[in-house]
Amino acid sequence: MKENTVNVEIAEGITFPDTADGERWVAGAVVVDAQGHAFAQRRSATRRVFPNCWDIVGGHVEDGETMLGALAREIHEETGWTLSAVVAELYRLDWDPGDGVTRREVDYLVRVDGDLSAPVLEADKHTEYMWVDDAKLHLLRDARDPGDYFITDIVRLGLEAARSRS
């Protein structure tokens, strides 16, 4: 997919990593609606990493792709929405799902265009979605080992960043 990021607004101070450095990069996006709820989607049971777990939008940066391009592509593939702004960098994390390959993940608070009430989930990869606020954040922990609770940290940071910018 050709990168379509020309009209994406980038907040001051955001710099994207060089994804052509030979590392395995992952782009993550926290989408927060006007009511202050963050989007989460459940990974299908057939997923190799974190099956049946709640997750944010995102995925691996493909060869020749920039971090911004990967954000735009993953958002569109997983929800049908279009990336309109990268508002804040939230979190950087290195992790290994058990295959010996370290992933370098960077998560961002983003704004999107599209119908937030009707995401188009990626077939066979995600089974349901929900919007969470601080009171529902704990729901993202189901079916996870306590060592994998970083998803709740990322979403919490996204909710806090969205509040501080409203």
Short mmCIF file of C-alpha atoms in Angstrom, two decimals:
data_model
loop_
_atom_site.label_atom_id
_atom_site.label_comp_id
_atom_site.label_asym_id
_atom_site.label_seq_id
_atom_site.Cartn_x
_atom_site.Cartn_y
_atom_site.Cartn_z
CA MET A 1 0.00 0.00 0.00
CA LYS A 2 1.34 3.40 -0.94
CA GLU A 3 1.73 5.69 2.05
CA ASN A 4 -1.08 8.24 2.16
CA THR A 5 0.12 10.49 4.96
CA VAL A 6 0.42 13.87 3.23
CA ASN A 7 -2.54 15.42 5.06
CA VAL A 8 -1.80 13.90 8.49
CA GLU A 9 -1.23 16.55 11.16
CA ILE A 10 1.81 15.84 13.34
CA ALA A 11 1.94 17.52 16.75
CA GLU A 12 4.98 19.60 17.54
CA GLY A 13 7.84 17.65 19.06
CA ILE A 14 6.92 14.24 17.64
CA THR A 15 9.74 12.45 15.87
CA PHE A 16 9.40 9.02 14.33
CA PRO A 17 12.09 6.34 14.61
CA ASP A 18 14.08 5.25 11.59
CA THR A 19 12.31 2.00 10.73
CA ALA A 20 14.93 1.10 8.10
CA ASP A 21 17.52 0.34 10.80
CA GLY A 22 17.11 -3.46 10.68
CA GLU A 23 15.04 -3.65 13.88
CA ARG A 24 11.53 -5.17 13.99
CA TRP A 25 9.24 -2.17 14.61
CA VAL A 26 5.61 -2.10 15.74
CA ALA A 27 3.29 0.91 15.45
CA GLY A 28 0.44 1.28 17.95
CA ALA A 29 -2.45 3.75 17.95
CA VAL A 30 -4.75 4.78 20.78
CA VAL A 31 -7.93 6.33 19.39
CA VAL A 32 -9.96 8.36 21.90
CA ASP A 33 -13.47 9.58 21.04
CA ALA A 34 -15.06 12.93 21.94
CA GLN A 35 -16.51 11.42 25.14
CA GLY A 36 -13.05 10.43 26.40
CA HIS A 37 -13.26 6.69 25.69
CA ALA A 38 -10.42 4.71 24.11
CA PHE A 39 -11.00 2.13 21.38
CA ALA A 40 -9.98 -1.48 22.07
CA GLN A 41 -10.48 -4.60 19.98
CA ARG A 42 -10.32 -8.26 20.91
CA ARG A 43 -7.80 -10.39 19.05
CA SER A 44 -9.23 -13.62 17.64
CA ALA A 45 -8.51 -17.03 19.17
CA THR A 46 -6.40 -17.97 16.14
CA ARG A 47 -3.83 -15.19 16.67
CA ARG A 48 -0.37 -16.51 17.52
CA VAL A 49 0.44 -13.63 19.88
CA PHE A 50 -2.04 -12.64 22.61
CA PRO A 51 -4.99 -14.76 21.36
CA ASN A 52 -8.41 -13.65 22.72
CA CYS A 53 -6.87 -10.59 24.36
CA TRP A 54 -7.88 -6.96 24.11
CA ASP A 55 -5.51 -4.75 22.16
CA ILE A 56 -5.10 -1.32 20.61
CA VAL A 57 -4.91 -0.74 16.87
CA GLY A 58 -1.50 -1.47 15.40
CA GLY A 59 0.95 -3.91 13.96
CA HIS A 60 4.33 -4.49 12.41
CA VAL A 61 6.01 -1.91 10.20
CA GLU A 62 6.52 -3.53 6.81
CA ASP A 63 9.78 -3.42 4.85
CA GLY A 64 10.24 -0.02 3.23
CA GLU A 65 7.49 1.54 5.33
CA THR A 66 7.82 4.45 7.76
CA MET A 67 6.33 4.48 11.25
CA LEU A 68 3.77 7.08 10.11
CA GLY A 69 2.89 4.99 7.07
CA ALA A 70 2.44 1.90 9.23
CA LEU A 71 0.17 3.82 11.62
CA ALA A 72 -2.01 4.99 8.74
CA ARG A 73 -2.14 1.53 7.14
CA GLU A 74 -2.87 -0.38 10.35
CA ILE A 75 -5.62 2.05 11.39
CA HIS A 76 -7.29 1.71 8.00
CA GLU A 77 -6.88 -2.09 7.82
CA GLU A 78 -8.14 -2.73 11.35
CA THR A 79 -10.98 -0.18 11.60
CA GLY A 80 -11.71 1.39 8.21
CA TRP A 81 -10.88 4.82 9.66
CA THR A 82 -8.34 7.27 8.23
CA LEU A 83 -5.49 8.70 10.27
CA SER A 84 -5.86 12.48 10.51
CA ALA A 85 -3.44 13.45 13.31
CA VAL A 86 -0.68 12.09 15.51
CA VAL A 87 -1.28 13.95 18.76
CA ALA A 88 1.29 12.52 21.18
CA GLU A 89 3.83 9.76 21.65
CA LEU A 90 2.64 7.66 24.57
CA TYR A 91 4.91 4.71 25.14
CA ARG A 92 8.00 2.89 23.88
CA LEU A 93 8.42 -0.76 24.64
CA ASP A 94 10.73 -3.58 23.59
CA TRP A 95 9.12 -7.01 23.82
CA ASP A 96 9.57 -10.59 22.62
CA PRO A 97 6.51 -12.81 22.17
CA GLY A 98 8.65 -15.89 22.76
CA ASP A 99 10.15 -16.33 19.30
CA GLY A 100 13.49 -14.72 20.13
CA VAL A 101 12.83 -11.64 17.97
CA THR A 102 12.59 -8.37 19.87
CA ARG A 103 9.90 -5.97 18.72
CA ARG A 104 10.42 -2.24 19.24
CA GLU A 105 6.96 -0.79 19.73
CA VAL A 106 6.03 2.89 19.73
CA ASP A 107 2.46 3.85 20.64
CA TYR A 108 0.79 7.13 19.77
CA LEU A 109 -2.38 9.01 20.62
CA VAL A 110 -4.06 9.66 17.26
CA ARG A 111 -7.14 11.26 15.77
CA VAL A 112 -9.00 9.60 12.93
CA ASP A 113 -11.68 10.41 10.40
CA GLY A 114 -14.59 8.04 9.94
CA ASP A 115 -17.63 6.71 11.74
CA LEU A 116 -16.35 5.88 15.23
CA SER A 117 -19.61 4.11 16.03
CA ALA A 118 -19.05 1.56 13.26
CA PRO A 119 -15.45 0.35 12.96
CA VAL A 120 -14.87 -2.24 10.27
CA LEU A 121 -12.88 -4.90 12.13
CA GLU A 122 -10.26 -6.85 10.20
CA ALA A 123 -11.83 -10.23 9.36
CA ASP A 124 -10.36 -13.26 11.17
CA LYS A 125 -8.06 -11.04 13.27
CA HIS A 126 -10.46 -9.24 15.62
CA THR A 127 -13.80 -10.44 16.95
CA GLU A 128 -15.27 -7.50 18.86
CA TYR A 129 -14.57 -4.00 20.08
CA MET A 130 -15.40 -1.74 22.99
CA TRP A 131 -14.76 1.81 24.12
CA VAL A 132 -13.19 2.09 27.58
CA ASP A 133 -12.70 4.90 30.05
CA ASP A 134 -10.82 4.85 33.35
CA ALA A 135 -13.62 2.91 35.05
CA LYS A 136 -13.50 0.13 32.41
CA LEU A 137 -9.74 0.00 31.93
CA HIS A 138 -9.48 -3.16 34.04
CA LEU A 139 -11.55 -5.06 31.45
CA LEU A 140 -8.54 -5.03 29.11
CA ARG A 141 -6.70 -7.43 31.43
CA ASP A 142 -8.80 -10.53 30.73
CA ALA A 143 -7.04 -13.67 29.50
CA ARG A 144 -3.63 -12.11 30.07
CA ASP A 145 -0.74 -12.95 32.30
CA PRO A 146 -0.06 -10.11 34.78
CA GLY A 147 3.24 -9.54 32.96
CA ASP A 148 1.22 -8.61 29.85
CA TYR A 149 -0.80 -5.80 31.42
CA PHE A 150 1.18 -3.18 29.49
CA ILE A 151 -1.84 -2.75 27.21
CA THR A 152 -3.72 -1.16 30.11
CA ASP A 153 -0.76 1.17 30.73
CA ILE A 154 -0.76 2.28 27.08
CA VAL A 155 -4.53 2.93 27.05
CA ARG A 156 -4.36 4.75 30.41
CA LEU A 157 -1.61 6.99 29.02
CA GLY A 158 -3.74 7.64 25.94
CA LEU A 159 -6.75 8.62 28.05
CA GLU A 160 -4.60 10.93 30.18
CA ALA A 161 -2.97 12.55 27.14
CA ALA A 162 -6.36 13.10 25.50
CA ARG A 163 -7.70 14.78 28.65
CA SER A 164 -4.68 17.06 28.90
CA ARG A 165 -5.20 18.21 25.32
CA SER A 166 -8.95 18.88 25.48
#
